[in-house]
Coordinates of C-alpha atoms in Angstrom, one line a residue:
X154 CA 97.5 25.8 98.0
X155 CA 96.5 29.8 98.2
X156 CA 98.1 32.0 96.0
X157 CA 101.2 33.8 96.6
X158 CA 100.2 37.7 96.4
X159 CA 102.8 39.7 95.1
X160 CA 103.1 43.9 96.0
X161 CA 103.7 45.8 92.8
X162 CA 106.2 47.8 92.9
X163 CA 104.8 50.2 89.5
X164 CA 101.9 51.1 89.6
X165 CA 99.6 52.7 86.6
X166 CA 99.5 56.4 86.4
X167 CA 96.1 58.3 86.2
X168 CA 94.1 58.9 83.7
X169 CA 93.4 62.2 85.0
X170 CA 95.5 64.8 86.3
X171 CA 95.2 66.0 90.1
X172 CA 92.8 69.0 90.6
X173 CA 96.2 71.4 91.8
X174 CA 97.6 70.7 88.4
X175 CA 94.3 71.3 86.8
X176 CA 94.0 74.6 88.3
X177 CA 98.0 75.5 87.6
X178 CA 97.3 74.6 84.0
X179 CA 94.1 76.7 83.7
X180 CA 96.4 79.9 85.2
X181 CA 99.2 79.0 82.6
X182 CA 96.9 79.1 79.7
X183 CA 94.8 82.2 80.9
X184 CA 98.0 84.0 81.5
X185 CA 99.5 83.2 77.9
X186 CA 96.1 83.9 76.5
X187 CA 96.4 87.3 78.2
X188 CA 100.1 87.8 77.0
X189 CA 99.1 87.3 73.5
X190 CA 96.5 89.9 74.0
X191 CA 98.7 92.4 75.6
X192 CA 101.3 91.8 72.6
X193 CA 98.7 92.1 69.7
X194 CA 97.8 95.7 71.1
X195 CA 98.6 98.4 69.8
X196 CA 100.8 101.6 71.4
X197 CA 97.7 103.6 71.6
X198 CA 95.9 101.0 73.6
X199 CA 98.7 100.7 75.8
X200 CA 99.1 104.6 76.5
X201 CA 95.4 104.6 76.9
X202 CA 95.9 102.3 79.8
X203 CA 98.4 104.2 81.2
X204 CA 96.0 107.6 81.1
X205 CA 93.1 105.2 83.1
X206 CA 95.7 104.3 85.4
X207 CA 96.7 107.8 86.1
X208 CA 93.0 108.7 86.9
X209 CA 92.2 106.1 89.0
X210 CA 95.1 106.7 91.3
X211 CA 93.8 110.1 92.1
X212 CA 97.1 111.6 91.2
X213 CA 98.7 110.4 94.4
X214 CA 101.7 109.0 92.1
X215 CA 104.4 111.8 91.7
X216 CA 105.8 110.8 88.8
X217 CA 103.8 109.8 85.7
X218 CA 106.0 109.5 82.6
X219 CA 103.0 108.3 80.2
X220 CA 100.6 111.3 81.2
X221 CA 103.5 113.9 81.6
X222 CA 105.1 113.7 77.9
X223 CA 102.4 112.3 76.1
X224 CA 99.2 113.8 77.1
X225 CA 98.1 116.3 74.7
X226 CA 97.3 119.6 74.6
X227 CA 94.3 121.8 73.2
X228 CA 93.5 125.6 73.2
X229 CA 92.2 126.9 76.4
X230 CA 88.7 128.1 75.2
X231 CA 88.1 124.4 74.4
X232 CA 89.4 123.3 77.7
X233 CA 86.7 125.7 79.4
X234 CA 84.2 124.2 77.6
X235 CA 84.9 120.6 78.5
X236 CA 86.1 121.6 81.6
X237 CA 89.6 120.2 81.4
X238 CA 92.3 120.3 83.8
X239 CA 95.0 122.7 82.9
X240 CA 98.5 121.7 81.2
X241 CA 101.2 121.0 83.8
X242 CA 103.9 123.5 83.2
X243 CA 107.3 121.7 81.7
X244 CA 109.7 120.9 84.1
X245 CA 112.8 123.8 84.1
X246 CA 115.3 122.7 82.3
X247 CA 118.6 122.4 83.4
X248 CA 121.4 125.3 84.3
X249 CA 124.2 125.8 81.7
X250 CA 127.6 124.9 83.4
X251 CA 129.9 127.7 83.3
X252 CA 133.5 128.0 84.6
X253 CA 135.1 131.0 86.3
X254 CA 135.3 133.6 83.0
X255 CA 132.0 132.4 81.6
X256 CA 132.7 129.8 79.6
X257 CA 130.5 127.1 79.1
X258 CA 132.0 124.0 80.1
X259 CA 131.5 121.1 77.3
X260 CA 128.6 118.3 78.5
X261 CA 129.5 115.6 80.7
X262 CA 130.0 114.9 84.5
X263 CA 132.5 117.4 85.8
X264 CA 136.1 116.4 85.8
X265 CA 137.8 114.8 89.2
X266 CA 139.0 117.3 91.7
X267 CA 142.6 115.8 91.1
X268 CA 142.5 117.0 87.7
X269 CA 141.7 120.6 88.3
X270 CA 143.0 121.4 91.4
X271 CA 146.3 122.6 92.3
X272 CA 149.0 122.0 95.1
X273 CA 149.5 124.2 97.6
X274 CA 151.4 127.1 96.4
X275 CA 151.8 125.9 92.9
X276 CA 150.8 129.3 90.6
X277 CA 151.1 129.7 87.5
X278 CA 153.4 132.8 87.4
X279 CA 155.1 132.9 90.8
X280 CA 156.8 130.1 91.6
X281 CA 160.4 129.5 89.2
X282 CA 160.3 126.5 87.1
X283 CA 163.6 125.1 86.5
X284 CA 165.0 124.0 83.5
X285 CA 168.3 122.9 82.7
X286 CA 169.8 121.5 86.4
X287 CA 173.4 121.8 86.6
X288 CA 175.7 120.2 88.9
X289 CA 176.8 122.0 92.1
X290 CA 177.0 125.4 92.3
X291 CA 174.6 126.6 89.3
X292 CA 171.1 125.7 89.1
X293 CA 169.5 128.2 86.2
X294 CA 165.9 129.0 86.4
X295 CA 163.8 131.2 84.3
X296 CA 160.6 132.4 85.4
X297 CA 157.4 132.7 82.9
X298 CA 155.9 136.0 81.9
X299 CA 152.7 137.3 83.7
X300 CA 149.9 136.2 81.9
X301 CA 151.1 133.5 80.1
X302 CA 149.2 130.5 80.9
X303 CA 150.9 127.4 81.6
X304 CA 149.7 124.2 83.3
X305 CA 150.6 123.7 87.0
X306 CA 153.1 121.4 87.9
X307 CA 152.4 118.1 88.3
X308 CA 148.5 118.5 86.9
X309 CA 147.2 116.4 84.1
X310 CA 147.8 118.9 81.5
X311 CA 151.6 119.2 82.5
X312 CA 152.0 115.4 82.7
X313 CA 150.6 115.1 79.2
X314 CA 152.3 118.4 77.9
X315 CA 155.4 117.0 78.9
X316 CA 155.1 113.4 77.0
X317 CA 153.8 115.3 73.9
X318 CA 156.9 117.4 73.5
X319 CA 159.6 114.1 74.3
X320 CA 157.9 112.7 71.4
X321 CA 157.4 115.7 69.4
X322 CA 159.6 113.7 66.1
X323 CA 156.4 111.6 65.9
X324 CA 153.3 113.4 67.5
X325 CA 153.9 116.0 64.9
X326 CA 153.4 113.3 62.2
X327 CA 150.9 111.3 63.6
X328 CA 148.8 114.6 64.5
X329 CA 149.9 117.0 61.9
X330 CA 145.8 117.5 61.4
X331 CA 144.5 118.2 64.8
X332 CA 147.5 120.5 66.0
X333 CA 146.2 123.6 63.9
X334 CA 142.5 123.4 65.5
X335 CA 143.9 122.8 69.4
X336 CA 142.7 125.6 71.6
X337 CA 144.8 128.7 71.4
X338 CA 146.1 128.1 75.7
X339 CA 147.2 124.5 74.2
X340 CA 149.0 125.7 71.7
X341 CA 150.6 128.0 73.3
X342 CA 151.9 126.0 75.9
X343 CA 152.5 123.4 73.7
X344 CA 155.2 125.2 72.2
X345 CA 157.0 126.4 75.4
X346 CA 157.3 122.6 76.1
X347 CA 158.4 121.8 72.5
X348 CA 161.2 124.1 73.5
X349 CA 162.1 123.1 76.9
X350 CA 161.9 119.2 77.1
X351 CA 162.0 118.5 73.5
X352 CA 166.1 117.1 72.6
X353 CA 166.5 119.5 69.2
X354 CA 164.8 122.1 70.8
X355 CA 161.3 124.6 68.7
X356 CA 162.5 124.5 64.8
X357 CA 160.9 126.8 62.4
X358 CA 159.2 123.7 61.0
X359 CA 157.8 122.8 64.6
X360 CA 156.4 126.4 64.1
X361 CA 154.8 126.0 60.8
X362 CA 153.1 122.6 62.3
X363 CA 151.0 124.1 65.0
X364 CA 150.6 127.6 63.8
X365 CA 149.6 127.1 59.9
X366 CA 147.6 124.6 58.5
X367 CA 148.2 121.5 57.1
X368 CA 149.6 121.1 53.9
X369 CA 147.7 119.4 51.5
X370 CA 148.3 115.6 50.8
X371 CA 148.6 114.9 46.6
X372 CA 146.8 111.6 45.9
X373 CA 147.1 109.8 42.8
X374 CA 143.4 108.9 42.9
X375 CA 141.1 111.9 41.7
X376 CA 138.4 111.2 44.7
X377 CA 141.0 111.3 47.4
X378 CA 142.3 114.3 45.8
X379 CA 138.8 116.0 45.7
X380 CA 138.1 115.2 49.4
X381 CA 141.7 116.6 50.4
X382 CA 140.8 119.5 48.6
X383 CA 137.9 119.7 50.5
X384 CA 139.4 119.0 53.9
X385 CA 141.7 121.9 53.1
X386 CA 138.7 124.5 53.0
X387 CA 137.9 123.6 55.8
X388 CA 140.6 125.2 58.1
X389 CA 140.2 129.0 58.8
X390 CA 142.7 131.1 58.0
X391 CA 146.2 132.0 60.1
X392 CA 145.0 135.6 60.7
X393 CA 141.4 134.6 62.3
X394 CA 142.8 131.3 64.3
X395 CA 145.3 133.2 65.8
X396 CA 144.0 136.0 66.3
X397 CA 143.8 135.8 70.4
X398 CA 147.6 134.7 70.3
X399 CA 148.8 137.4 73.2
X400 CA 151.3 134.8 74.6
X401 CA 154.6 133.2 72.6
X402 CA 157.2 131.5 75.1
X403 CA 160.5 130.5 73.0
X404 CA 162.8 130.3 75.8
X405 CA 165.5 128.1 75.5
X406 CA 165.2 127.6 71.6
X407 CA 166.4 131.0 70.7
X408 CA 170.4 130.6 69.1
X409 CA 169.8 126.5 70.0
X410 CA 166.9 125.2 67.4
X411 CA 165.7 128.7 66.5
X412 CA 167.4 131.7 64.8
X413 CA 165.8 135.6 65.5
X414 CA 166.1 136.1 61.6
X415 CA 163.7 133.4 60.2
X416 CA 161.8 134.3 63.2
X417 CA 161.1 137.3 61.9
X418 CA 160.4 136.4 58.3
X419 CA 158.1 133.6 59.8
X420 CA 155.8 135.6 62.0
X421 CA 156.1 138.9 59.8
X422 CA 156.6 138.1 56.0
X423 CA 158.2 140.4 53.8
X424 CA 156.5 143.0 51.6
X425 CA 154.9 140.9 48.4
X426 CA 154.8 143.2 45.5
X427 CA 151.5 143.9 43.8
X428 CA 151.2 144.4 40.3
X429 CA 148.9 147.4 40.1
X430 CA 148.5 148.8 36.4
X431 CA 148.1 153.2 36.2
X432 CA 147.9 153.2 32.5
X433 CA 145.6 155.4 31.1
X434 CA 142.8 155.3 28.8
X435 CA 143.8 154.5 25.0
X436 CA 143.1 157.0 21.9
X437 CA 143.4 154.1 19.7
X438 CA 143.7 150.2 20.0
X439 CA 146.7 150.0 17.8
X440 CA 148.6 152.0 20.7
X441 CA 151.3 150.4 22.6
X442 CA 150.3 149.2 26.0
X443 CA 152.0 150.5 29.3
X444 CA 154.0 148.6 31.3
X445 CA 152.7 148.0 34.7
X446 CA 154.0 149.2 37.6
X447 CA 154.6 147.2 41.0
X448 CA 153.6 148.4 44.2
X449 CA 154.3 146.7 47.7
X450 CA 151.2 145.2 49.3
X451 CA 150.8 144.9 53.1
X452 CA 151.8 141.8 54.8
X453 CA 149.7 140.2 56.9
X454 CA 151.5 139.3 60.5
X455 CA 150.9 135.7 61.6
X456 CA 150.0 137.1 65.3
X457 CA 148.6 140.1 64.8
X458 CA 147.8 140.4 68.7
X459 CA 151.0 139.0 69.7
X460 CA 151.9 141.6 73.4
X461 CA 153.7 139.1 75.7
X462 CA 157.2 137.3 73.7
X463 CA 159.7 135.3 75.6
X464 CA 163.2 135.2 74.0
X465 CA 165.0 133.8 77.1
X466 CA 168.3 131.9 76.2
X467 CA 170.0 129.1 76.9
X468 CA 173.4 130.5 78.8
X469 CA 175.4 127.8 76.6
X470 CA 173.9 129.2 73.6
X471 CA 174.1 132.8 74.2
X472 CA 177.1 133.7 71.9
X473 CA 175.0 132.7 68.9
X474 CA 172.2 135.6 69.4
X475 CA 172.7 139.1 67.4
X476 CA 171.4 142.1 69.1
X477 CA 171.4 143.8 65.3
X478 CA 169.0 141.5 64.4
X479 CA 166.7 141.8 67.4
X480 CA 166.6 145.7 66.8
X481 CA 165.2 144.6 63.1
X482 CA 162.9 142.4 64.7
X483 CA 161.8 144.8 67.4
X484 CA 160.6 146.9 65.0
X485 CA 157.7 144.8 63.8
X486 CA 156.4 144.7 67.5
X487 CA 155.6 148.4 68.6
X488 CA 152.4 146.6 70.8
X489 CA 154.6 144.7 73.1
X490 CA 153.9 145.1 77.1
X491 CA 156.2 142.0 78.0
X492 CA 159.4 140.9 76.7
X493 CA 162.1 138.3 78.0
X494 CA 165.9 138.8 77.4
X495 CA 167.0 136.7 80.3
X496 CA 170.8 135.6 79.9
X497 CA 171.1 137.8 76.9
X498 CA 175.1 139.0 76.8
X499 CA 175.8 142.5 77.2
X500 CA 174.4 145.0 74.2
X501 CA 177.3 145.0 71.1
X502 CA 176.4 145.0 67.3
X503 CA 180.0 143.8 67.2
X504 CA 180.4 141.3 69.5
X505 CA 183.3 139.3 67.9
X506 CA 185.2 142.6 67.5
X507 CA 186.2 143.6 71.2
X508 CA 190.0 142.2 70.0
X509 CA 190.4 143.8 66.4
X510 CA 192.3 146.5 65.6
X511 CA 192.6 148.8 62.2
X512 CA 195.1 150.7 60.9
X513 CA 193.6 154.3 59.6
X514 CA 195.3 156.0 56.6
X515 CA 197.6 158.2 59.3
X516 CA 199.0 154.9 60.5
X517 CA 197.4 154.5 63.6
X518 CA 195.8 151.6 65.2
X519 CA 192.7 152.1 66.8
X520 CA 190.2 149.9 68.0
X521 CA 187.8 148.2 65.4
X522 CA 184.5 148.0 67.4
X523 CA 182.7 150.8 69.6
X524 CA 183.4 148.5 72.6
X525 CA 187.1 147.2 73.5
X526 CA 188.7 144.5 75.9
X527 CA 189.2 147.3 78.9
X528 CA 186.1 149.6 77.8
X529 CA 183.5 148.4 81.0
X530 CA 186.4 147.1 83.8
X531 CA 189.0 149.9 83.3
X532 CA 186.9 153.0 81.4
X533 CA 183.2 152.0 82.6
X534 CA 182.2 152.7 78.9
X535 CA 178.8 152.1 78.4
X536 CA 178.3 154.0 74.7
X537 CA 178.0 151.4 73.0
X538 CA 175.0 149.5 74.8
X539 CA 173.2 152.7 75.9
X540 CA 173.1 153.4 71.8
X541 CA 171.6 149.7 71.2
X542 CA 169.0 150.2 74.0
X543 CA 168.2 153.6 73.1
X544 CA 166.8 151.8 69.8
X545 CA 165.3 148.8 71.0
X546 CA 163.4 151.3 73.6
X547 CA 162.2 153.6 70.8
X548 CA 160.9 150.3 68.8
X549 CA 159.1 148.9 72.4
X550 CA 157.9 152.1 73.4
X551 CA 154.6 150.4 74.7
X552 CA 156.9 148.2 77.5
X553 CA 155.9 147.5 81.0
X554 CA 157.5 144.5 82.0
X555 CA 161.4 143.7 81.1
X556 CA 162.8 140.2 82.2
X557 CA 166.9 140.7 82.6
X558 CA 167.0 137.9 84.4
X559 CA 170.8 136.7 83.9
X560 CA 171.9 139.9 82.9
X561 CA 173.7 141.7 86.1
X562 CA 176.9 141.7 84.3
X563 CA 176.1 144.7 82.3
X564 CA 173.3 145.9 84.2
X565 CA 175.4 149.2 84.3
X566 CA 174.2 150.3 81.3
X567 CA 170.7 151.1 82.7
X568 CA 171.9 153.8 84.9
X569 CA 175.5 155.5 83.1
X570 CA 175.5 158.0 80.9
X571 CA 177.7 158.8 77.9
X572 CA 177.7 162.5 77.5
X573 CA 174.4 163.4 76.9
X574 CA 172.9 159.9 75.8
X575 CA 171.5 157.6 78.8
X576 CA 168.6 155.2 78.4
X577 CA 165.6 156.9 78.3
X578 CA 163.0 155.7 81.4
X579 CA 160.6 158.6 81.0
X580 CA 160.2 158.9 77.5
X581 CA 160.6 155.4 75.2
X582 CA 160.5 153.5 78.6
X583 CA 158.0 155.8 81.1
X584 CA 155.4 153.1 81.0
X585 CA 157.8 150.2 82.2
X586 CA 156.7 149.4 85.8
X587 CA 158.5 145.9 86.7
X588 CA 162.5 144.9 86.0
X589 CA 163.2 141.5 86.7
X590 CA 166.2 141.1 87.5
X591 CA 167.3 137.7 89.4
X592 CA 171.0 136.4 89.4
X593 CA 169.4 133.2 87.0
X594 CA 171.9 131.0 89.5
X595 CA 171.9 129.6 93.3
X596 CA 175.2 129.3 95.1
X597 CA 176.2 126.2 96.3
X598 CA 177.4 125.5 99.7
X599 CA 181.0 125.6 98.9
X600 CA 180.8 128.6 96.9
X601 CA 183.9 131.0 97.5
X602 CA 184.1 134.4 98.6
X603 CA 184.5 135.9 95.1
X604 CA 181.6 134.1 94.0
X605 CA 179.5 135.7 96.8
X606 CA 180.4 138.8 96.0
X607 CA 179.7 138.5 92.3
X608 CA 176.2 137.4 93.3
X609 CA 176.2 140.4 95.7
X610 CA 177.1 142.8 93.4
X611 CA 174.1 141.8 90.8
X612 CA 171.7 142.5 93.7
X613 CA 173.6 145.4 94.1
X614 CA 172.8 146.7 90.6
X615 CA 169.6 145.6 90.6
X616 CA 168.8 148.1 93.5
X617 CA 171.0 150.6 92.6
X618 CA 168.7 150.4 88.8
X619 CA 165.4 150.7 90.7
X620 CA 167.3 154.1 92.2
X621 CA 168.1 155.6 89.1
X622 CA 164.9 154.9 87.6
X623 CA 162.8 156.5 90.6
X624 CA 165.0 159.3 90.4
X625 CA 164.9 160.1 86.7
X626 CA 161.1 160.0 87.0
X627 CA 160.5 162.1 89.6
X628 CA 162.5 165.0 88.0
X629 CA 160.3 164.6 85.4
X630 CA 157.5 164.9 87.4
X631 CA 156.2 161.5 87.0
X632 CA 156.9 161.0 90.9
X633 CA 153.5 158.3 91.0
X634 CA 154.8 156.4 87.9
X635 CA 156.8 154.0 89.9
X636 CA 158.7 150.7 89.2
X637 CA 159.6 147.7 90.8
X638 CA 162.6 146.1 90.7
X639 CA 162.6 142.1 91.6
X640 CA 166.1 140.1 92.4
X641 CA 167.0 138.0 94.6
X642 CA 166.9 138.6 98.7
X643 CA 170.1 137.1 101.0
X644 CA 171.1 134.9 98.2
X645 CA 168.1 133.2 97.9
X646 CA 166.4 132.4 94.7

């Protein structure tokens, strides 16, 4: 019978791999041969490489990193000799960034247009920026002083500004260290913010936080108490850091949070005394000595450039202000050009005494204070608040712009006279060239007739001021000295 022949299915594999795989195999170990060259050189054989490159491509590459940076250099009389190619120049560097005043602008890509930019219409000084809303018929508004720099509304610095000062109770712990060493502009507004959004309103204390350093921490460890000690040195002192703070907005915290008396102790400290010993040499050593004799030493203000002060009020709050203690304070500012008494009430260094009465030693009864119930409405008796602004003009004799903004009701004052004694706008006052002097309200649309005409009548004054002022001035013969007079225009704020 013939054999049955059966197809295998496996089959044997070669010996002997195929000639593709040879050849594949050859590459491989050729290549990794090569790799473990290239990665036993050195860095000089590399950059050498680099340099042969460079040459044989005829310097038709335009940028060549190896031959650019690392190629060296050698004196030109040796380059003349072996006839070497000079040194490419290095390429410029680039321009320093600068903003609008000169500055240079810290490193980095520039900040987003949305940042920096600002809405249409939106300056810093000329549009109002409301601050207390209330319902229907008065809406108060207060606007800055030139000069002062505040964010725009609605910018990034506002926004942020804004969330700093709700949470002022904890930013100021949690940042008591960096609040000293913030850019003068940021402080600044910081604490016109503090003041208008915070709940309690600027405090002393807020004060001390961002205009004085830090108080040092006590450790009970002696290391930590070194390195605090250290930490402390570092900080410059109030009169240097502050030294180009023109600008100080405390509106609204003035008689709320803030009173004009620590105010003034705060940002001018009292006269320290000094001991300074006069005795003179001793005949003999068994002599007694002298006692030594204290003299007052110079205090050092806290703002020593300080020209531009804010002391706006709060209309709730504006029974709680003294005018005899702003004359004291006045008279530690004869540089200030701008000054804010919006919603102040009506000049009196005895305000709660328009009711009193005395009885004098011939029995009769007289009135107590300089101004009475009927003295404005019945007598038009100014005395009294001419005499108080006679003194606060002879303290701020360096004024050009007054903010009465609020203050129609005794705007009288700045044109009557009472006998011989009138405020003085040529002398104390001749350089003041702007009076603000907006109604600090809008009428609502139900607003009565008497209400009009009480927001008439403070226009009224406040051209009837501009008038005086003019006219004053021009006797004087200080005719191109003028002023200008701002208030509201057909009941429009």
């Amino acid at each position: 019978m013939p054999k049955k022949r059966h197809q295998k299915q496996y089959s044997k594999p070669q010996s002997t791999a195929p000639a593709s795989l040879s050849s594949s195999t050859a590459a491989s170990r050729h290549n990794s041969h090569h790799d473990d060259q290239q990665q036993n050189r050195s860095v000089n054989e590399l950059l050498a490489d680099l340099r042969r490159a460079g040459l044989r491509d005829g310097g038709s590459s335009q940028i060549r990193p190896a031959e650019a940076f690392v190629q060296p250099t050698v004196p030109p009389a040796i380059r003349q000799i072996l006839q070497l190619p000079e040194t490419p120049a290095p390429p410029p560097r680039r321009p320093v960034r600068v903003d609008a005043t000169g500055r240079r602008l810290p490193p980095g890509p520039a900040p987003p247009r949305s940042w920096v930019s600002r809405p249409a219409g939106s300056g810093l000084y000329s549009d109002p920026r409301t601050l207390i809303e209330f319902g229907g018929a008065q809406n108060y508004a207060q606007r800055p002083l030139p000069g002062m720099i505040l964010p725009a509304k609605g910018s990034l610095m506002d926004l942020v500004l804004k969330g700093f000062a709700r949470t002022w109770d904890w930013q100021v712990e949690y940042c008591r260290y960096i609040l000293y060493e913030l850019p003068t502009r940021v402080r600044g507004a910081l604490l016109a913010y503090i003041g208008l959004y915070s709940e309690k309103g600027l405090t002393l204390q807020d004060m001390r936080a961002i205009l004085l350093p830090p108080p040092p921490v006590v450790y009970e460890d002696d290391e930590d108490s070194h390195y605090e000690q250290e930490r402390q040195g570092e900080f410059l002192p109030p009169g240097v850091v502050n030294d180009d703070f023109s600008c100080l907005d405390l509106s609204w915290s003035l008689g709320r949070s803030l009173k004009i008396r620590e105010l003034s102790d705060f940002l001018y400290p009292p006269q320290a005394a000094a001991v300074v010993s006069t005795a003179d040499p001793k005949d003999s050593w068994d002599a007694p000595d002298d006692e030594p004799t204290l003299e007052p030493s110079i205090p050092a203000a806290l703002l020593p450039n300080l020209t531009r002060l804010s002391l706006a009020l709060d209309p709730e709050h504006a029974h709680n202000v003294s005018w005899r203690h702003l004359l004291s304070f006045a008279t530690h500012m004869p540089n200030l050009t701008h000054l804010s008494l919006a919603f102040w009430p009506e000049p009196s260094l005895t305000p709660n005494a328009k009711l009193a009465t005395m009885v004098t030693a011939q029995g009769q009864v007289v009135q107590y204070g300089a101004t009475g119930p009927y003295s404005h409405s019945l007598d038009n008796d100014w005395t009294e608040a001419i005499m108080v602004l006679n003194r606060l003009s002879k303290s701020l004799y360096r004024l050009e712009h007054l903010d009465l903004t609020g203050c129609g009701l005794w705007a009288s004052a700045l044109w009557s006279k009472s006998g011989h004694d009138m405020v003085d706008w040529v002398g104390a006052w001749g350089k003041v060239e702007r009076i603000v002097m907006y109604a600090g309200y809008k009428l609502g649309e139900e607003a009565g007739s008497s209400e009009k005409a009480r927001y008439e009548m403070v226009t009224e004054n406040a051209r009837r001021v501009e008038r005086h002022v003019r006219g004053r001035r021009a006797e004087k013969g200080m005719g191109k000295r003028g002023i200008v007079v701002e208030t509201d225009e057909e009941g429009k704020e």
